[in-house]
XYZ file of N, CA and C in Angstrom:
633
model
N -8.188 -12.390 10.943
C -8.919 -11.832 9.813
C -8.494 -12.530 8.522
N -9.637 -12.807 7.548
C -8.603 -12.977 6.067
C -8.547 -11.613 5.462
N -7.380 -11.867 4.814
C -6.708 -10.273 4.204
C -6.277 -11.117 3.091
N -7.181 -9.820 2.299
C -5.891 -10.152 0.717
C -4.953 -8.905 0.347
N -3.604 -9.545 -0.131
C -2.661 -9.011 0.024
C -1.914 -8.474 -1.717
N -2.048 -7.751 -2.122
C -1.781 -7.427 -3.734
C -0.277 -6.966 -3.755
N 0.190 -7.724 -4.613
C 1.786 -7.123 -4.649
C 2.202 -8.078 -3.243
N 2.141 -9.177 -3.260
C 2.564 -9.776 -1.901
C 3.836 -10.614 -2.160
N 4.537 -10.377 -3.554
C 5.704 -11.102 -3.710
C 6.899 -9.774 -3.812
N 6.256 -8.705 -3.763
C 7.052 -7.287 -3.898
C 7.884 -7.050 -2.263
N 8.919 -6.056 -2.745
C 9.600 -6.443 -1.197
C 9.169 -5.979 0.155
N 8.160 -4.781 -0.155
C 7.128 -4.985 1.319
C 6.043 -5.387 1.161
N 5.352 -6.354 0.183
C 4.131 -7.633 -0.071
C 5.033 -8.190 0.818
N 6.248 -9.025 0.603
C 6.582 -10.184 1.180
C 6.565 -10.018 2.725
N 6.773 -8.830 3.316
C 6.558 -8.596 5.076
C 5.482 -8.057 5.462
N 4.633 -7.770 4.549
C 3.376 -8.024 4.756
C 2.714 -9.223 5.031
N 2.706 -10.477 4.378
C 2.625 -11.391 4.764
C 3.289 -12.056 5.862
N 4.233 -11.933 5.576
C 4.931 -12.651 6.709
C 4.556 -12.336 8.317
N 4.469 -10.630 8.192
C 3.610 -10.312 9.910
C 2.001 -10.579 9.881
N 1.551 -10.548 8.825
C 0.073 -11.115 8.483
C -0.109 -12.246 9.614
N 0.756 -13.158 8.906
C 0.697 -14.440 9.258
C 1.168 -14.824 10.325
N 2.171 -14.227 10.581
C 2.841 -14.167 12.190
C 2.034 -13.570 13.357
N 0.737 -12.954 13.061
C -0.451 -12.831 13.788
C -1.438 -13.097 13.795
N -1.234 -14.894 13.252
C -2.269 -15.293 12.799
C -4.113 -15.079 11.728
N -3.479 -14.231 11.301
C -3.922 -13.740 10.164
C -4.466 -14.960 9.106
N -5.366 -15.361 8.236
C -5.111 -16.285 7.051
C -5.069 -15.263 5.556
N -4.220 -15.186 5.117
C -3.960 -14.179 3.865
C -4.198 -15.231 2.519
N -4.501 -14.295 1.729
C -4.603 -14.443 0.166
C -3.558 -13.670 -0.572
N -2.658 -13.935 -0.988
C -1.884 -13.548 -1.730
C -2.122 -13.313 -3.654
N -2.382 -12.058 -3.649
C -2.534 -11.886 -5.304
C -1.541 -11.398 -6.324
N -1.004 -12.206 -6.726
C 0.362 -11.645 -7.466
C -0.017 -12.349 -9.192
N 1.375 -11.896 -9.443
C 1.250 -11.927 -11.115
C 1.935 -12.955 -11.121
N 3.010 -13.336 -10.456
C 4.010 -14.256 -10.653
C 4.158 -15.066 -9.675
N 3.135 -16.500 -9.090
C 3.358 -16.854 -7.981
C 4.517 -17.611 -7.962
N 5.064 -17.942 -9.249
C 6.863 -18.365 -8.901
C 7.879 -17.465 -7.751
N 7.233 -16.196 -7.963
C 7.801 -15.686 -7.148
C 7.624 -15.437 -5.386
N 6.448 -16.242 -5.368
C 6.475 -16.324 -3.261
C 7.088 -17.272 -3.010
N 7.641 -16.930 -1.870
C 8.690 -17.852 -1.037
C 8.410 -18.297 0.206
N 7.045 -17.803 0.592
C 6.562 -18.255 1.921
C 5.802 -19.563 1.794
N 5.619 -20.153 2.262
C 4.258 -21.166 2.573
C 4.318 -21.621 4.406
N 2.406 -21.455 3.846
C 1.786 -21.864 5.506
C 0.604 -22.196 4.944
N -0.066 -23.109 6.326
C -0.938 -23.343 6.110
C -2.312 -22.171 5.955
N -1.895 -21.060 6.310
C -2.764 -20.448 6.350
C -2.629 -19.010 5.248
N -1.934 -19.557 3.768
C -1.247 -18.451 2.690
C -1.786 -19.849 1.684
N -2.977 -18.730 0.877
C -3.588 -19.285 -0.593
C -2.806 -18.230 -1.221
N -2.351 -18.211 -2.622
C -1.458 -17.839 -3.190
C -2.552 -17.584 -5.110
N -2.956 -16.529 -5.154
C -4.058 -16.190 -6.458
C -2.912 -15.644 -7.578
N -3.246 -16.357 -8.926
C -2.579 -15.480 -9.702
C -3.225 -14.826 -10.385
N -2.899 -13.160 -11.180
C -3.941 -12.271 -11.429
C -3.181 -11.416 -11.910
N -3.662 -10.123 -13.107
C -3.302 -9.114 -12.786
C -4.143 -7.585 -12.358
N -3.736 -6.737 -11.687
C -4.375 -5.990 -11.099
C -5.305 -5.209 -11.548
N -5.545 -5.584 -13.494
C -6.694 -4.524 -13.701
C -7.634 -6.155 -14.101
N -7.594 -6.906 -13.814
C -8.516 -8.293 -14.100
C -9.853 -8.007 -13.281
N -10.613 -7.449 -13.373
C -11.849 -7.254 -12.589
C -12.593 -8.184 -11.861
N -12.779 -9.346 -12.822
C -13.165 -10.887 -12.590
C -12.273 -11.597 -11.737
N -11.183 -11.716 -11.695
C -10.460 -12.019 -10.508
C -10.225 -11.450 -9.339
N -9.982 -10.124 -9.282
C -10.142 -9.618 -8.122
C -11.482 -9.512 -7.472
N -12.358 -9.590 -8.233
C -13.843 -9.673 -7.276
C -13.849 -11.265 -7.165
N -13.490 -12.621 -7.658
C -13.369 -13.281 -6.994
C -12.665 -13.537 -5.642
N -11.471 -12.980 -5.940
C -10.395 -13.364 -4.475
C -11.079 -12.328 -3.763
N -11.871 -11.712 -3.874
C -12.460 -11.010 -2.598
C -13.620 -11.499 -1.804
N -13.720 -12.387 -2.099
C -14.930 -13.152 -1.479
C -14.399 -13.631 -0.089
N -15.221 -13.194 0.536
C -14.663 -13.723 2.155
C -13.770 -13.099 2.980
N -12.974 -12.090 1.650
C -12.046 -11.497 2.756
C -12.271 -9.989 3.624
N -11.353 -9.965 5.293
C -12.185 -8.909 6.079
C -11.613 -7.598 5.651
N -10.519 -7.673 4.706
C -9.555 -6.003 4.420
C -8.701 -7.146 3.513
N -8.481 -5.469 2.560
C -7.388 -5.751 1.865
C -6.169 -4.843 2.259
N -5.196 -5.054 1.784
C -3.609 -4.164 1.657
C -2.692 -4.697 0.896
N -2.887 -3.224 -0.053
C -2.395 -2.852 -1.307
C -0.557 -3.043 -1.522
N -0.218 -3.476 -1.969
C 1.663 -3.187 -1.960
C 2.148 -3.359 -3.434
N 1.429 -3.026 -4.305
C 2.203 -2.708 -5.743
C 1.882 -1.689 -5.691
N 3.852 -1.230 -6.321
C 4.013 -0.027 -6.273
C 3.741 0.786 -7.596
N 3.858 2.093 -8.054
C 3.833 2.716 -9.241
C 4.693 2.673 -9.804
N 5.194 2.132 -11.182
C 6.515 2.344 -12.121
C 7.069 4.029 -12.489
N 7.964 3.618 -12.301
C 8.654 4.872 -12.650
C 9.061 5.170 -13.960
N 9.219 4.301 -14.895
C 9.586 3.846 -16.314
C 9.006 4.517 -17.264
N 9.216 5.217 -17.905
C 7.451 5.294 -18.940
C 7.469 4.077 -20.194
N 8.189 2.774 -20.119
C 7.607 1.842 -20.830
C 6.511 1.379 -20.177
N 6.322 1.315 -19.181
C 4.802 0.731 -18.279
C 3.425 1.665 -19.015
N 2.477 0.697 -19.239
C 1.650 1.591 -19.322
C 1.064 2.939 -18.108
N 0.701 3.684 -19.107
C 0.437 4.647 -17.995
C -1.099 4.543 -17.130
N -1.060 4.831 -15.659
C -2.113 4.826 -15.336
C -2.612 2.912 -14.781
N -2.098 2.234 -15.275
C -2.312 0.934 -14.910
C -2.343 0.459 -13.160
N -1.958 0.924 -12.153
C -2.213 1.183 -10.729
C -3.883 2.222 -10.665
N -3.465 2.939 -11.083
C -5.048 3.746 -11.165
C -5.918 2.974 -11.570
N -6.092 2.662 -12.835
C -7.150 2.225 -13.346
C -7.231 0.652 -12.346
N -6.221 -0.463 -11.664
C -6.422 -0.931 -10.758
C -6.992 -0.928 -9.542
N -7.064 0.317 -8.936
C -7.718 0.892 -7.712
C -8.705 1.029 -8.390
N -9.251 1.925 -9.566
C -10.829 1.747 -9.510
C -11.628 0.307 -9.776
N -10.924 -0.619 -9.958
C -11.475 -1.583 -10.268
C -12.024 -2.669 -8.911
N -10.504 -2.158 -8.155
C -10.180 -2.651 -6.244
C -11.248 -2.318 -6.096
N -11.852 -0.906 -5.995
C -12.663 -0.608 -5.218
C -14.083 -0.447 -5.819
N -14.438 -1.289 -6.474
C -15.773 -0.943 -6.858
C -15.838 -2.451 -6.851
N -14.758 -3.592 -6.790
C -15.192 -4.878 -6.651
C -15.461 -5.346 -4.891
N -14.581 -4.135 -4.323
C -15.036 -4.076 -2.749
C -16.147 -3.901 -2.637
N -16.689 -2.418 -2.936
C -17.858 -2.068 -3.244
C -19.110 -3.548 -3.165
N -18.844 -4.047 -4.290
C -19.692 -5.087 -4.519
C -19.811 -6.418 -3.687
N -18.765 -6.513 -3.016
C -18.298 -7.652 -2.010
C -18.741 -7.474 -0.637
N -18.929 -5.964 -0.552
C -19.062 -5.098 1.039
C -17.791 -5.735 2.016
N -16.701 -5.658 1.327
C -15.160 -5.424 1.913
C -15.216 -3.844 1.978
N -14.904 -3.290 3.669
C -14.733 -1.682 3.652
C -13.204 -1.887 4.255
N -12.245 -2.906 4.146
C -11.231 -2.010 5.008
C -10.225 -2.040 4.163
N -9.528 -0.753 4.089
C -8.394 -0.719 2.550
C -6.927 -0.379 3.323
N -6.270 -0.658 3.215
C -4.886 -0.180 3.396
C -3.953 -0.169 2.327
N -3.749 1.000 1.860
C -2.792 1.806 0.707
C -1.617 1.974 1.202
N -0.582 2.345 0.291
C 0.520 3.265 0.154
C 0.576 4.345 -0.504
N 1.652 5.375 0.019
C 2.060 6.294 -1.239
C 3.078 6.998 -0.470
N 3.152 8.594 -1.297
C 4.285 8.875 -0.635
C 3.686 10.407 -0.308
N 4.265 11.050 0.498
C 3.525 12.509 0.363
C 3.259 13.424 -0.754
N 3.750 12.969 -2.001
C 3.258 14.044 -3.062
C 1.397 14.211 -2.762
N 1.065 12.871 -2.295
C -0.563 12.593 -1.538
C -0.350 13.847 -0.547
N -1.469 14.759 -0.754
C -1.406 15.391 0.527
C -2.593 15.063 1.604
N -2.298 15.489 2.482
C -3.138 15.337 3.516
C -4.165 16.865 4.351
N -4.855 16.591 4.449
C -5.908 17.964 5.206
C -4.979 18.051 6.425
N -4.856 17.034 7.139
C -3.536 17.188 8.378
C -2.424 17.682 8.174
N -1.841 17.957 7.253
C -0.760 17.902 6.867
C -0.392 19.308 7.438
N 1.280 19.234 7.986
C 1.680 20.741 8.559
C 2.760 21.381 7.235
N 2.694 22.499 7.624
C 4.001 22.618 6.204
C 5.347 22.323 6.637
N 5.911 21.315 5.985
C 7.005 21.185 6.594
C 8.154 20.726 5.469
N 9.651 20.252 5.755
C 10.016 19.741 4.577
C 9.388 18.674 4.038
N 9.120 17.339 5.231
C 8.578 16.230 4.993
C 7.279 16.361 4.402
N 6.605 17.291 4.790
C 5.034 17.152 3.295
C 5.618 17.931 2.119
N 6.297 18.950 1.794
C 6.211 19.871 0.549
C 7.411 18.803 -0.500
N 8.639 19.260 0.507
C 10.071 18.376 -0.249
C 9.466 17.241 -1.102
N 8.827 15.831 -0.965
C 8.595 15.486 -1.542
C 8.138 15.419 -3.339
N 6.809 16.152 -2.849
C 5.944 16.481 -3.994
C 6.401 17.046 -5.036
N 7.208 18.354 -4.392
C 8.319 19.179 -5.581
C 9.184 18.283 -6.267
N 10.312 17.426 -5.817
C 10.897 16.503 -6.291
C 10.199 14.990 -7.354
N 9.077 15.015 -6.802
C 8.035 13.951 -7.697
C 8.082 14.574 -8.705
N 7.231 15.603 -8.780
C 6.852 16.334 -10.063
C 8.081 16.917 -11.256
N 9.212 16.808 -10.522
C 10.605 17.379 -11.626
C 11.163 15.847 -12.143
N 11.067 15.093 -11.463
C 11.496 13.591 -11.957
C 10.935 12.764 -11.977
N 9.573 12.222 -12.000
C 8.298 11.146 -11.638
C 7.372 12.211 -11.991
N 7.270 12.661 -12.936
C 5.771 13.454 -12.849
C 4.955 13.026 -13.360
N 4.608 11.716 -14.520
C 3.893 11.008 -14.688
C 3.613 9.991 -13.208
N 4.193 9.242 -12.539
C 3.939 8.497 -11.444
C 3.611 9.601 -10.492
N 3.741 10.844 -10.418
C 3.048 11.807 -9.492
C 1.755 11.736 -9.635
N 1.552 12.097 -10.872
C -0.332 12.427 -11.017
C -0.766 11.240 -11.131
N -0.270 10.281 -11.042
C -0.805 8.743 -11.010
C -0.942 8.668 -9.796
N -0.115 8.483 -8.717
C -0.163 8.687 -7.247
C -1.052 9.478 -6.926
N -1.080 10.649 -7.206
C -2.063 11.578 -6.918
C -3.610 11.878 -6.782
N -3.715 11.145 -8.323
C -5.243 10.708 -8.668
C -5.561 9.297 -7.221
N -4.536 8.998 -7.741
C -5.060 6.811 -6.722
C -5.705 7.420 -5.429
N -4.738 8.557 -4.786
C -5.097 9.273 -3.404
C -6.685 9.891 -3.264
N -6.691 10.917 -4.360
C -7.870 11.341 -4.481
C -9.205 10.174 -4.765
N -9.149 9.179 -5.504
C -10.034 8.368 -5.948
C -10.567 7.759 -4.234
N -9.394 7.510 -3.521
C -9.336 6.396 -2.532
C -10.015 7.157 -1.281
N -9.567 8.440 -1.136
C -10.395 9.628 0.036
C -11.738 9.744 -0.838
N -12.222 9.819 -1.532
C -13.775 10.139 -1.978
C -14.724 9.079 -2.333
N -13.856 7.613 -1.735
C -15.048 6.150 -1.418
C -15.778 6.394 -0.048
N -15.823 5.452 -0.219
C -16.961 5.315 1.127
C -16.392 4.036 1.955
N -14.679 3.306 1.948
C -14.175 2.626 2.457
C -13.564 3.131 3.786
N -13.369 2.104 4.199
C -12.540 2.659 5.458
C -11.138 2.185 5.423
N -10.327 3.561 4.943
C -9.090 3.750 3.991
C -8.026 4.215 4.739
N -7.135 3.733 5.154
C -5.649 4.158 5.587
C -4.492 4.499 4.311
N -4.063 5.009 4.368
C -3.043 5.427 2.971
C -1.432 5.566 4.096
N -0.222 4.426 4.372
C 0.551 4.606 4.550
C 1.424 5.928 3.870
N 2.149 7.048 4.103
C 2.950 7.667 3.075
C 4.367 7.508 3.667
N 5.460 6.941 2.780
C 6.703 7.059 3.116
C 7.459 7.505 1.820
N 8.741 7.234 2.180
C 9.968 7.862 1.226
C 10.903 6.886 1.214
N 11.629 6.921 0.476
C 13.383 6.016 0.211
C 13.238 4.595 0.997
N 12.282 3.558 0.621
C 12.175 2.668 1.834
C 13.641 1.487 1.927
N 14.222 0.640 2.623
C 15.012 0.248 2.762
C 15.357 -0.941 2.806
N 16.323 -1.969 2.374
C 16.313 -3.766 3.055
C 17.344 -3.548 3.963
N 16.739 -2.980 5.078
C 17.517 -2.967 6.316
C 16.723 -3.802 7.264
N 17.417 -4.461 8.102
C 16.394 -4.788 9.494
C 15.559 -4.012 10.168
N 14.222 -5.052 10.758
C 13.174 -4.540 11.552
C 14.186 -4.053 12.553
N 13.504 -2.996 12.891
C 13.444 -1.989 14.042
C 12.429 -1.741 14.778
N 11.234 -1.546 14.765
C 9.918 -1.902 15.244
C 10.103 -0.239 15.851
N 10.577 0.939 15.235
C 10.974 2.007 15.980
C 10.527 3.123 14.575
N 9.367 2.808 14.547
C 8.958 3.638 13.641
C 8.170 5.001 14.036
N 8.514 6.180 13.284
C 8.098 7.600 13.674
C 6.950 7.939 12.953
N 5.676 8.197 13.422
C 4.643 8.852 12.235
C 4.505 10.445 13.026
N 3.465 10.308 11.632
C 3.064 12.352 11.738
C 2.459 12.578 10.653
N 2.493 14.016 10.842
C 1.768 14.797 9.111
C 2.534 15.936 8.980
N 4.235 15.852 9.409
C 4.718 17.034 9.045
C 4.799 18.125 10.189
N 4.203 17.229 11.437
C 4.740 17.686 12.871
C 5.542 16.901 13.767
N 6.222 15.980 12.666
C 6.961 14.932 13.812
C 7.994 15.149 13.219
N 9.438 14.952 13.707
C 11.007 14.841 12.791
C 11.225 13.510 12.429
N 11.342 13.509 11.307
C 12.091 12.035 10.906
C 12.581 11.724 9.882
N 13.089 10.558 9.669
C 14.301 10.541 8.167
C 13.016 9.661 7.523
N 13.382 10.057 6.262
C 12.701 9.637 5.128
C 13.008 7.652 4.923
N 13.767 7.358 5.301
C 14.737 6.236 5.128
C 13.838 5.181 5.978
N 13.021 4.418 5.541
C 12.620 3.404 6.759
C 12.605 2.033 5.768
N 13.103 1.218 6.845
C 13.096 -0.539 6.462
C 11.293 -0.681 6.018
N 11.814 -1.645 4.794
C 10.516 -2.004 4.327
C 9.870 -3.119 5.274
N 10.765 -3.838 6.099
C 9.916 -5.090 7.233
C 9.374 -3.855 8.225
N 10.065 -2.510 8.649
C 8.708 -1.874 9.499
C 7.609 -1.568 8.873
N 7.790 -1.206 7.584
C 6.533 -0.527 6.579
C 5.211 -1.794 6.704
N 6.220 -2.824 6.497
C 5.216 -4.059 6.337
C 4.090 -4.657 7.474
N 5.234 -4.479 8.571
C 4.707 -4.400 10.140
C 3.812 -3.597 10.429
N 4.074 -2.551 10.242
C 3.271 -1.249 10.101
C 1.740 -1.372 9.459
N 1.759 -1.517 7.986
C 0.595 -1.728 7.287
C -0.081 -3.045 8.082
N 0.372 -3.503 8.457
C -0.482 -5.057 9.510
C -1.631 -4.443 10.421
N -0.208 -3.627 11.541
C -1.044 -3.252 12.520
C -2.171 -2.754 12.163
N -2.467 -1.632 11.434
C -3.324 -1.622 10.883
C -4.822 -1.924 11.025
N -4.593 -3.528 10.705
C -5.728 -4.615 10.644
C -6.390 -4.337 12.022
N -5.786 -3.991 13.128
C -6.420 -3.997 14.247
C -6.498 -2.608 14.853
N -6.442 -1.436 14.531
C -6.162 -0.363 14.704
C -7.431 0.754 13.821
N -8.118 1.356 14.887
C -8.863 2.569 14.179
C -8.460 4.168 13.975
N -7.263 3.851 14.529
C -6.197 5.227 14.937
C -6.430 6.048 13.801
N -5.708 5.075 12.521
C -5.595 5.844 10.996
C -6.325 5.988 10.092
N -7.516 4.849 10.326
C -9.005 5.538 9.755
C -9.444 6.647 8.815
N -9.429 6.939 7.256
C -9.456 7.898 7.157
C -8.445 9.263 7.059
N -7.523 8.244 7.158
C -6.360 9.188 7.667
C -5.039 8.849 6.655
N -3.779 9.446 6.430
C -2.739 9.108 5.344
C -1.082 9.764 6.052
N -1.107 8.878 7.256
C 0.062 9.219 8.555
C 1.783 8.889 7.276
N 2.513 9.910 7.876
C 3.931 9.464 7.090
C 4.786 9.216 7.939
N 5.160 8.192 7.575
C 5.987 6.776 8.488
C 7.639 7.427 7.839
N 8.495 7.209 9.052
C 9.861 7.497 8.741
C 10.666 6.916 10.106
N 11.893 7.037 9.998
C 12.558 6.076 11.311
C 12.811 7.583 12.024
């Protein structure tokens, strides 16, 4: 497939690509800073951009079969606010226009899910967002809502505390009926968001990944 890859110099962009490509994949890489990729192949074009550029992202979307998203939300409040949001609406209305339907997101469970069971792993989160991130909550929050009420065909990874630990390829999903630690390596996250590409499992769906 070609996939373009946003945030692909970020530390699960970069294993995103890398399993992209390691499954023969041909990726587009859209970053702000291509000083900062460290991969090359023959099959990694490398776009520079930033994520509310409308005109660029509906260019680098030309041709490609899915995208997946990997810039994350600032936690800072020097960042402007809302700048990931107002990016997704721009993602997706240049999809829209391209007739690219396959999206693969992140977030974390403050996103809730209709699946979702009550558990620590869906509630714990959200409570903790909102007392310390509560601007990047309702930013997260909105991106979720915007992204369930397209008409794409939308996976929304949700995890927690991700890690630079080694692949494990031993990753746990659910919606708050599975046990698992919040703690997962960002090369499974990355692995993870790949599979994806070939997978109708999560469709529609916003599964939370944990080891």
């Amino acid at each position: 497939m070609n996939v373009l890859v946003f945030g692909a110099s970020g530390g699960i962009g970069t294993w995103v690509v890398h399993y992209a490509l390691q499954n023969g994949h041909r990726v587009t890489a859209y970053v702000r800073h291509p000083e900062k990729m460290r991969q090359h192949n023959e099959n990694l074009t490398v776009v520079q951009g930033e994520i509310t550029d409308q005109g660029k992202i509906t260019d680098a979307l030309a041709g490609q079969d899915a995208v997946i998203w990997c810039v994350g939300i600032p936690m800072k409040w020097k960042y402007p606010a809302m700048q990931s949001l107002e990016g997704h609406r721009i993602l997706i209305q240049a999809m829209q226009k391209r007739g690219v339907k396959r999206l693969i997101d992140w977030g974390t469970p403050s996103i809730r899910s209709a699946r979702d069971k009550k558990s620590f792993v869906t509630v714990a989160p959200g409570i903790l967002a909102g007392l310390i991130f509560p601007q990047a909550k309702r930013e997260m929050v909105a991106i979720g809502k915007l992204i369930e009420a397209s008409d794409l065909d939308w996976t929304i990874i949700r995890f927690m505390a991700p890690k630079n630990i080694h692949y494990t390829g031993k990753v746990k999903v659910g919606f708050g009926d599975t046990k698992l630690n919040f703690g997962v390596s960002r090369a499974d996250i990355g692995a993870f968001m790949v599979e994806q590409l070939g997978s109708s499992r999560f469709v529609g769906a916003m599964p939370i990944i944990g080891s």
